[in-house]
Each structure stands twice: as structure tokens, then as C-alpha cells.
CSV table of N, CA, C and O in Angstrom, one decimal:
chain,number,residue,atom,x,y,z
A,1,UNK,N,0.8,-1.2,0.0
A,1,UNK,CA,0.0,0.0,0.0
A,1,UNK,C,0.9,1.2,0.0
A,1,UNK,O,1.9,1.2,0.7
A,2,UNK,N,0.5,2.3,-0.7
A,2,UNK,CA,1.2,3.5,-0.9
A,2,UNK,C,0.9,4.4,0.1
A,2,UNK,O,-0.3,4.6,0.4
A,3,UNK,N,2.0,5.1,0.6
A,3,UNK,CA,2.0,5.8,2.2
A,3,UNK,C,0.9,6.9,1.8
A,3,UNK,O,0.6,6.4,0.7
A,4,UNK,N,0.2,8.0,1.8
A,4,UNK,CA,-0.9,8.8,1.7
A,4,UNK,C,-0.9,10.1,2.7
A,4,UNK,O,-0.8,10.0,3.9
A,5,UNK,N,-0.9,11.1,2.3
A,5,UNK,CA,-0.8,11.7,3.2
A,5,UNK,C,-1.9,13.0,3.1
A,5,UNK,O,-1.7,13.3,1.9
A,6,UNK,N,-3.0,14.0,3.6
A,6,UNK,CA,-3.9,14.3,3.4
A,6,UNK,C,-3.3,16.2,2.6
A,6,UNK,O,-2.8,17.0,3.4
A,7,UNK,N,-3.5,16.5,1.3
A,7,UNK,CA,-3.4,16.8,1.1
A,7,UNK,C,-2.9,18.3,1.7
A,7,UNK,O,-1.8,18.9,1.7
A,8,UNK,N,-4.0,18.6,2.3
A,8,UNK,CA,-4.1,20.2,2.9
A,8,UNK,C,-2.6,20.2,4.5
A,8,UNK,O,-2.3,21.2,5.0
A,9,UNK,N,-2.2,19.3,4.7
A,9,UNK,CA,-0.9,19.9,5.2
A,9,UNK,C,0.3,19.9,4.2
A,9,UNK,O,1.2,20.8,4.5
A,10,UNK,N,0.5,19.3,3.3
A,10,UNK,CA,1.5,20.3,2.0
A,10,UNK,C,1.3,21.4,1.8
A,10,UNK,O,2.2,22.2,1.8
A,11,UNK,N,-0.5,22.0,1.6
A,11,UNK,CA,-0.6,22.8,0.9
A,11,UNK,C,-0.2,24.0,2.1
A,11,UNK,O,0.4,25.0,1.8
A,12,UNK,N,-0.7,23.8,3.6
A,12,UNK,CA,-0.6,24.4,4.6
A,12,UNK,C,1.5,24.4,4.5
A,12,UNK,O,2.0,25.5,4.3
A,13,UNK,N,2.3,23.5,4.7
A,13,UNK,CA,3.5,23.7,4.9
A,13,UNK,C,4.2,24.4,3.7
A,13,UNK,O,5.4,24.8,3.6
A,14,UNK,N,2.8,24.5,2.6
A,14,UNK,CA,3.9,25.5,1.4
A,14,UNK,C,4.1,26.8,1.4
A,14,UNK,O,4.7,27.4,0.6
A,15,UNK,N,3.5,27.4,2.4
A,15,UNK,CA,3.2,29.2,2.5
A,15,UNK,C,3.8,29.7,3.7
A,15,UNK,O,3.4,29.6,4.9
A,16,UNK,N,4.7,30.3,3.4
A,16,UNK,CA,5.9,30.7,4.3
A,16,UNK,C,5.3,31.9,5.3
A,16,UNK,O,6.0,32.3,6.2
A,17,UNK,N,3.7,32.4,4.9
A,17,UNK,CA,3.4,33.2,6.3
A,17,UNK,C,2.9,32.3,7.3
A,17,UNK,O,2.9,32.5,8.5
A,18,UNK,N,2.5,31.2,6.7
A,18,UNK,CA,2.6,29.8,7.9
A,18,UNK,C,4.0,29.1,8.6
A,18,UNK,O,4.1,28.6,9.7
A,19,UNK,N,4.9,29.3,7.8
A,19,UNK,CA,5.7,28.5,8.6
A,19,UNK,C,6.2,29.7,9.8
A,19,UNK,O,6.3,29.4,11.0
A,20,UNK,N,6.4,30.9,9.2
A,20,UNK,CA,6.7,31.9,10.2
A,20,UNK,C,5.7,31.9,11.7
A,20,UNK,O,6.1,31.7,12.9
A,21,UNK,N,4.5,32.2,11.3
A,21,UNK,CA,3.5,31.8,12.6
A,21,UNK,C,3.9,30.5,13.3
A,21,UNK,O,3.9,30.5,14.5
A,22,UNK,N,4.3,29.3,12.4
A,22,UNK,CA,4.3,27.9,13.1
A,22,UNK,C,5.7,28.4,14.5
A,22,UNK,O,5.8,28.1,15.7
A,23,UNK,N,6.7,29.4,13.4
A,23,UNK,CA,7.8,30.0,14.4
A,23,UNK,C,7.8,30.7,15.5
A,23,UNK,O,8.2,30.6,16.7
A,24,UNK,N,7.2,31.6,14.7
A,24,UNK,CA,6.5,32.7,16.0
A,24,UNK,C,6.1,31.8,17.7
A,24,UNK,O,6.6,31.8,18.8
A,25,UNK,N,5.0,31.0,17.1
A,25,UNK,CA,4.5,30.2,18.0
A,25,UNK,C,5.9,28.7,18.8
A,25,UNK,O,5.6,27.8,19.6
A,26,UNK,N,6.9,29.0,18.3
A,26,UNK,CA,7.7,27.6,18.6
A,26,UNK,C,8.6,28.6,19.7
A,26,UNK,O,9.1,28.2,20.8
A,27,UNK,N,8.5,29.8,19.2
A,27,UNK,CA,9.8,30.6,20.0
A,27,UNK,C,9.5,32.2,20.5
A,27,UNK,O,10.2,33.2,20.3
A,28,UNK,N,8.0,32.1,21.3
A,28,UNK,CA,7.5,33.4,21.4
A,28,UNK,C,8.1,34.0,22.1
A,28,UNK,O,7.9,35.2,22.1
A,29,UNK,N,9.3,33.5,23.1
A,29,UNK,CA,10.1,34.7,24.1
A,29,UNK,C,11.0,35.2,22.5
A,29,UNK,O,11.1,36.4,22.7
A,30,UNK,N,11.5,35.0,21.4
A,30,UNK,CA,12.3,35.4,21.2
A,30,UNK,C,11.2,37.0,19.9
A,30,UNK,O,11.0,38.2,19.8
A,31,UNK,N,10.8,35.9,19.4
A,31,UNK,CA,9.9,36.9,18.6
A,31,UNK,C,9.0,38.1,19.3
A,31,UNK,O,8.8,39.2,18.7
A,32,UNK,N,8.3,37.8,20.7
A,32,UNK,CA,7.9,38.8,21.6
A,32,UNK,C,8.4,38.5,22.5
A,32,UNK,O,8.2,37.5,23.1
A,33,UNK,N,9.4,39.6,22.8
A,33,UNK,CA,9.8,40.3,24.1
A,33,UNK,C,9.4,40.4,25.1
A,33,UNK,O,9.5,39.9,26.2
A,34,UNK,N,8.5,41.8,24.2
A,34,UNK,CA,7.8,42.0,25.2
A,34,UNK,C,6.6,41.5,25.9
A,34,UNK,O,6.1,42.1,26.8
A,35,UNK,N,6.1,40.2,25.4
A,35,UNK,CA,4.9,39.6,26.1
A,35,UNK,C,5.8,38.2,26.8
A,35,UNK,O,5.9,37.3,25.9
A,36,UNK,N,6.3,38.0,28.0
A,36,UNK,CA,6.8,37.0,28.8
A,36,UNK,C,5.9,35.9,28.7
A,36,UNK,O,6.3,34.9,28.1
A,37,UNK,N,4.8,36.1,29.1
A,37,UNK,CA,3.5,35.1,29.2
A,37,UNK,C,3.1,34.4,27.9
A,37,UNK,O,2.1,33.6,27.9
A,38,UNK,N,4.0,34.6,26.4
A,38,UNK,CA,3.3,34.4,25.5
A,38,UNK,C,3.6,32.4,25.2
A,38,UNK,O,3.0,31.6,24.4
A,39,UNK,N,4.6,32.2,26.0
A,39,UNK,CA,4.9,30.5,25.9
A,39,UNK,C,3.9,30.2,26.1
A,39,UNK,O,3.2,30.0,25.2
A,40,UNK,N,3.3,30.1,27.4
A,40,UNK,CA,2.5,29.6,28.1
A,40,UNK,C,1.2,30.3,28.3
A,40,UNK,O,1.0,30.3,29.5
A,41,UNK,N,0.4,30.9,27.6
A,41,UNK,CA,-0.7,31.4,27.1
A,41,UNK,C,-0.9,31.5,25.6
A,41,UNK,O,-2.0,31.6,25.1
A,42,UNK,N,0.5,31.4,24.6
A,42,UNK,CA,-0.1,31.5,23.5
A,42,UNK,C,-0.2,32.8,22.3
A,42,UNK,O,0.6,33.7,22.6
A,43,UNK,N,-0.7,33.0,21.4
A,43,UNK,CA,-0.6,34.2,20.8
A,43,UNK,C,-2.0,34.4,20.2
A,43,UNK,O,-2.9,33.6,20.2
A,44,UNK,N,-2.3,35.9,19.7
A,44,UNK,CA,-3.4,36.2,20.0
A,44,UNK,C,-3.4,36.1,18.4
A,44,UNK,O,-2.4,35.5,17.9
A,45,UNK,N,-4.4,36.6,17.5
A,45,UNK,CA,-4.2,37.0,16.0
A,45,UNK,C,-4.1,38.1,16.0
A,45,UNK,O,-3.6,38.3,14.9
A,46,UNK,N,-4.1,39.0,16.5
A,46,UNK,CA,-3.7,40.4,16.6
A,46,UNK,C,-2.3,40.7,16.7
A,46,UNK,O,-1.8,41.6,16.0
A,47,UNK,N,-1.4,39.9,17.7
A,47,UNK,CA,0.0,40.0,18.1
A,47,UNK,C,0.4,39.2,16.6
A,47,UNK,O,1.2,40.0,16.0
A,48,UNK,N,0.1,38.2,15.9
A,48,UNK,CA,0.5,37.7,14.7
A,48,UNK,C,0.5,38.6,13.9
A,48,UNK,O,1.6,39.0,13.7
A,49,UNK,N,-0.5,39.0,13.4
A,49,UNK,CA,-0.8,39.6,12.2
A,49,UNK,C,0.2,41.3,12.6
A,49,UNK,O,1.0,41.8,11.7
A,50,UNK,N,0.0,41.9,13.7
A,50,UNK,CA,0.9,42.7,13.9
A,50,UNK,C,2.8,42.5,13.3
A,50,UNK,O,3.5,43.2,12.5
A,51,UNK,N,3.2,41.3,13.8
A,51,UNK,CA,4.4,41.0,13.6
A,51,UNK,C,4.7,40.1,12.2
A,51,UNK,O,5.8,39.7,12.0
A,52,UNK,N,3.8,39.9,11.6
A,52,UNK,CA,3.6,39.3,10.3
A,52,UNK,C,3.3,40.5,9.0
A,52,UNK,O,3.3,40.2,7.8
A,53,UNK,N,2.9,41.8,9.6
A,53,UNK,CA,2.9,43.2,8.7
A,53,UNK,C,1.3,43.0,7.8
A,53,UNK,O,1.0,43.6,6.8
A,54,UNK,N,0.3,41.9,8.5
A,54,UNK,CA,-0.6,41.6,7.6
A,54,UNK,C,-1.9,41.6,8.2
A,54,UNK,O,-1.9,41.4,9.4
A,55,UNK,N,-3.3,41.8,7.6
A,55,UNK,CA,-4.4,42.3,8.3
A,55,UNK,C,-5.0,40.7,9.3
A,55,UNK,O,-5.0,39.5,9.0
A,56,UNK,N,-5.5,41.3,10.3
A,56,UNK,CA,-5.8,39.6,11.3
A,56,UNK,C,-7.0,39.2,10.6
A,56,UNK,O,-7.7,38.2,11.1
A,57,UNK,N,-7.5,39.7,9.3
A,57,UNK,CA,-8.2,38.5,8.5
A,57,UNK,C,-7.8,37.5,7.8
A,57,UNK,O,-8.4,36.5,7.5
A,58,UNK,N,-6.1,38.0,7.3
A,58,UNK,CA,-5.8,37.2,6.6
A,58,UNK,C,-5.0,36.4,7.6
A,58,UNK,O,-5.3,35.3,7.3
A,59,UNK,N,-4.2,36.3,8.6
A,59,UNK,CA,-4.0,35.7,10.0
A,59,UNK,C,-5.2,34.7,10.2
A,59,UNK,O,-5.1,33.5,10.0
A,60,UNK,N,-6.1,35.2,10.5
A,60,UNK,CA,-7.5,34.2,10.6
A,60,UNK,C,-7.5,33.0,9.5
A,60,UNK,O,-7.7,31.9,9.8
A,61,UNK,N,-7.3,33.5,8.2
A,61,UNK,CA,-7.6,32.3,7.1
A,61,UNK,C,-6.2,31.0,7.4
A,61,UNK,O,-6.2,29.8,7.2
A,62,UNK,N,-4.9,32.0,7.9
A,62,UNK,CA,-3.5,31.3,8.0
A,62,UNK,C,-4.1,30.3,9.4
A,62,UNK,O,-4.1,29.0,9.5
A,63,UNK,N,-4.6,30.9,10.1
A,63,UNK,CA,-4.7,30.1,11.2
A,63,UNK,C,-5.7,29.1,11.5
A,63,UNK,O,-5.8,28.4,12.5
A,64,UNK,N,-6.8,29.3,10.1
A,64,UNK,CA,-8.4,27.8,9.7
A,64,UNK,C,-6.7,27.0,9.3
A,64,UNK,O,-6.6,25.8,9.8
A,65,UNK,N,-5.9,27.5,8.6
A,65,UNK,CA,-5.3,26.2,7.4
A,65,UNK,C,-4.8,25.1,8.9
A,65,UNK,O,-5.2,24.0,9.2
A,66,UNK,N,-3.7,26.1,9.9
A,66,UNK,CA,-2.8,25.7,11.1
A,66,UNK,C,-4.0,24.9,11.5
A,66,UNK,O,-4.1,23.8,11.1
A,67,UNK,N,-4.8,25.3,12.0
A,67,UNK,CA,-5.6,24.5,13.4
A,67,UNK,C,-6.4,23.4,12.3
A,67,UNK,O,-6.5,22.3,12.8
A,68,UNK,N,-6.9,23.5,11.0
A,68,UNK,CA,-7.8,22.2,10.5
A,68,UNK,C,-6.5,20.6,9.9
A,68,UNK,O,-6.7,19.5,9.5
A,69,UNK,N,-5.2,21.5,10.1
A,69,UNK,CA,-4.3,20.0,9.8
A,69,UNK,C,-3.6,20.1,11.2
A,69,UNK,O,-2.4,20.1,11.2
A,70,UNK,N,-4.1,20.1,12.4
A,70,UNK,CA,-3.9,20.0,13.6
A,70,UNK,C,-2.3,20.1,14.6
A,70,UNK,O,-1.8,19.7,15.6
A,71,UNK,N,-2.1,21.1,13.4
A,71,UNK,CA,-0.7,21.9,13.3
A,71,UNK,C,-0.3,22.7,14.8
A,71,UNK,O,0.7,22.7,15.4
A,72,UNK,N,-1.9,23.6,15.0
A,72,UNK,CA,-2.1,24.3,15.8
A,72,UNK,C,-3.4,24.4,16.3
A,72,UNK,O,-4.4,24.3,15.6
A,73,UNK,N,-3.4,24.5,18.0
A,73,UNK,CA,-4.6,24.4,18.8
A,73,UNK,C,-5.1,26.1,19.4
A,73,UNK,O,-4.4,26.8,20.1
A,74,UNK,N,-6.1,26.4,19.1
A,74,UNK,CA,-6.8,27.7,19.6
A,74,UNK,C,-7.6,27.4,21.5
A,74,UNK,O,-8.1,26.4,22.0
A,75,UNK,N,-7.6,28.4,21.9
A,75,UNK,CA,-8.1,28.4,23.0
A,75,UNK,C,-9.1,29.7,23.4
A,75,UNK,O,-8.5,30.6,24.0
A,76,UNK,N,-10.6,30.0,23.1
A,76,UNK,CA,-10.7,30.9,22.8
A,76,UNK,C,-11.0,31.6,24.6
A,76,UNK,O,-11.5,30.7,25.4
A,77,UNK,N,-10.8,32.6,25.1
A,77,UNK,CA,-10.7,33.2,26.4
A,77,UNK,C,-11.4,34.6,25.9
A,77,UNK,O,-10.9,35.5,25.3
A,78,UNK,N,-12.7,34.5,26.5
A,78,UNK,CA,-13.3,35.7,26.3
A,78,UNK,C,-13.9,36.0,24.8
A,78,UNK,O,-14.9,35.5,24.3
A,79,UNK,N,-12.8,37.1,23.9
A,79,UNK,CA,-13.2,37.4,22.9
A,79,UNK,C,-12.2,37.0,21.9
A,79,UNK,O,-12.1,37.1,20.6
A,80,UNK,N,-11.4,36.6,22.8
A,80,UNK,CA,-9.8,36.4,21.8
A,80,UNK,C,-9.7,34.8,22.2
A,80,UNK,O,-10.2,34.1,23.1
A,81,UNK,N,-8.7,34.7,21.0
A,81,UNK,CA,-8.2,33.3,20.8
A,81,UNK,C,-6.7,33.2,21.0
A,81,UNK,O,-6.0,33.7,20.2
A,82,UNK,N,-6.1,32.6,22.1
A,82,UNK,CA,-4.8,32.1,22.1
A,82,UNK,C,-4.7,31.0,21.0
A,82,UNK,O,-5.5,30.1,21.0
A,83,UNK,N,-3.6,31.0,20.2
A,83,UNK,CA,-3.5,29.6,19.3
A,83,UNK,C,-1.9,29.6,20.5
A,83,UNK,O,-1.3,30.4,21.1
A,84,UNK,N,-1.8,28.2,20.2
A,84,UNK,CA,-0.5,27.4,20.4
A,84,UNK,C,-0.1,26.0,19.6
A,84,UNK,O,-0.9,25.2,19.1
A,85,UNK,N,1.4,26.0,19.6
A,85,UNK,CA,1.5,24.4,18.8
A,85,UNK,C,0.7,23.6,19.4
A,85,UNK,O,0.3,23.7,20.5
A,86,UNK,N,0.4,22.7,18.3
A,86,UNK,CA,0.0,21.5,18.4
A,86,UNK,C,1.0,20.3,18.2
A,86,UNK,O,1.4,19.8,17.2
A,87,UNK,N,1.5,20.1,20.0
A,87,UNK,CA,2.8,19.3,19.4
A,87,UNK,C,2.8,18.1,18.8
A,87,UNK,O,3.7,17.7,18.1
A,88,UNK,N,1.3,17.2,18.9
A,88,UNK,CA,1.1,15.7,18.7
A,88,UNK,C,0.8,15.8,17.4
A,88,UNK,O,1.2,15.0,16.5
A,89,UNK,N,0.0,17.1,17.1
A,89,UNK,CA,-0.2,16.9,15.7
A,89,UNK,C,0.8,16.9,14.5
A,89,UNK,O,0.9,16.3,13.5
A,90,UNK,N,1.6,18.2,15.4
A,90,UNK,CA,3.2,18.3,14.8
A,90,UNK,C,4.3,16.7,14.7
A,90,UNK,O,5.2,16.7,13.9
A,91,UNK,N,4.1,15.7,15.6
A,91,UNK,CA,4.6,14.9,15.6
A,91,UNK,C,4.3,14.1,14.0
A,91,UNK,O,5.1,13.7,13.2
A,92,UNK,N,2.8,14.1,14.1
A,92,UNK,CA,2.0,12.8,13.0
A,92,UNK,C,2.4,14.0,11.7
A,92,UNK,O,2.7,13.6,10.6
A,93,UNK,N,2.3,15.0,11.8
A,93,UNK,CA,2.8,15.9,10.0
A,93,UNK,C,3.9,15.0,10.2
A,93,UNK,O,3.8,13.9,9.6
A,94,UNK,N,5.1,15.1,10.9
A,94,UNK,CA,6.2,14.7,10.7
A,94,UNK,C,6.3,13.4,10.2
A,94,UNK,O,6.7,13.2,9.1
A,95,UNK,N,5.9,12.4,10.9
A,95,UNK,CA,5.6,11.0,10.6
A,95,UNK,C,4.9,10.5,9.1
A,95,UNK,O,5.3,9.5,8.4
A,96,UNK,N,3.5,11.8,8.8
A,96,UNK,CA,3.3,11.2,7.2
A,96,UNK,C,4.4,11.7,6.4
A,96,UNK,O,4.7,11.1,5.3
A,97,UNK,N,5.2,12.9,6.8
A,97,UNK,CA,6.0,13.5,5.7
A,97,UNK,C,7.2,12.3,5.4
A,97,UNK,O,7.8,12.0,4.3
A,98,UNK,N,7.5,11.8,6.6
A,98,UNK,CA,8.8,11.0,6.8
A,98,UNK,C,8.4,9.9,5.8
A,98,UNK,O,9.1,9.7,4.9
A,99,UNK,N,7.0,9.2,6.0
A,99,UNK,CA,6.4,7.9,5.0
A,99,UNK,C,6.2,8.1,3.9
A,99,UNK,O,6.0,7.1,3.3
A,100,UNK,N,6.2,9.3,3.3
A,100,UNK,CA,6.2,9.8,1.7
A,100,UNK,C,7.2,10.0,1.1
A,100,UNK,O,7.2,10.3,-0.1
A,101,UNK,N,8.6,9.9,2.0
A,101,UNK,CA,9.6,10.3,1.6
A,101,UNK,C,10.5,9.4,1.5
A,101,UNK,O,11.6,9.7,1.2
């Protein structure tokens, strides 16, 4: 049987304002400073799209592609959404990419 892997995380790992956010979110003491709390709470779409130079609508559609190939997990608090890695899902990308390869 031929390894398979579901399209939409290629198409999600081909667009480099995703991999940046996937960064942003891997290394937020270094990308925000000034938010200490952002490891362990997360990032908002506002703080993205700010540091990404891009409107938080288009952040929002970057972040349906992250959270629907389980890339990235949202936490919504109030009116805002913390996203953070999704490290298990980040594990299984890794795993189909490795079996196609």
C-alpha cells in the first residue's frame, strides 16, 4: 500500500506566512519580548498579524489552514483566541511526511 498523506498539510506547509506563525509560536520569548507570558498562554491574532505586517483577516484564514491540519490548537478566552503548537499533531505531520519520503 502506498503511504498517503492528506493533502491540505502540504498545501498548509507551502506558504511561508505559515511557517513563520508555526515559528512565531515555537519561539515566542524570542519573537515577543515583550509579552513573557506568551509560551504559556499563546498568541493572540492580533499579536500575529501585527508581527507578520498583515491584516488579522488574513492571519485568521493562516490560522483555519494551522488548526484544521492539527498543526495548531486555539483556546478561545473571552473574545480572543490564544493559538498554540499542536505538538502531537506536529509529531503525526512529521511521521506522514517521513512515510512519503
Amino acid at each position: 500500500m502506498k503511504p498517503t498523506m492528506d493533502y491540505r498539510l502540504m498545501k498548509t506547509l507551502a506558504c511561508d506566512a505559515r511557517l513563520k506563525i508555526l515559528d512565531f509560536l515555537n519561539h515566542p520569548e524570542e519573537h515577543f519580548p515583550d509579552v513573557p507570558e506568551a509560551a504559556e498562554t499563546g498568541l493572540t491574532n492580533k499579536m500575529i498579524s501585527g508581527k507578520l505586517r498583515v491584516t488579522q483577516e488574513s492571519v485568521s484564514i493562516h490560522m483555519k489552514w494551522l488548526t484544521t491540519t492539527h498543526l495548531v490548537t486555539g483556546t478561545k478566552v473571552g473574545i480572543r483566541v490564544f493559538y498554540k503548537r499542536n505538538e502531537d499533531g506536529i509529531q503525526k505531520a512529521i511521521g506522514s511526511l517521513i512515510s512519503i519520503l
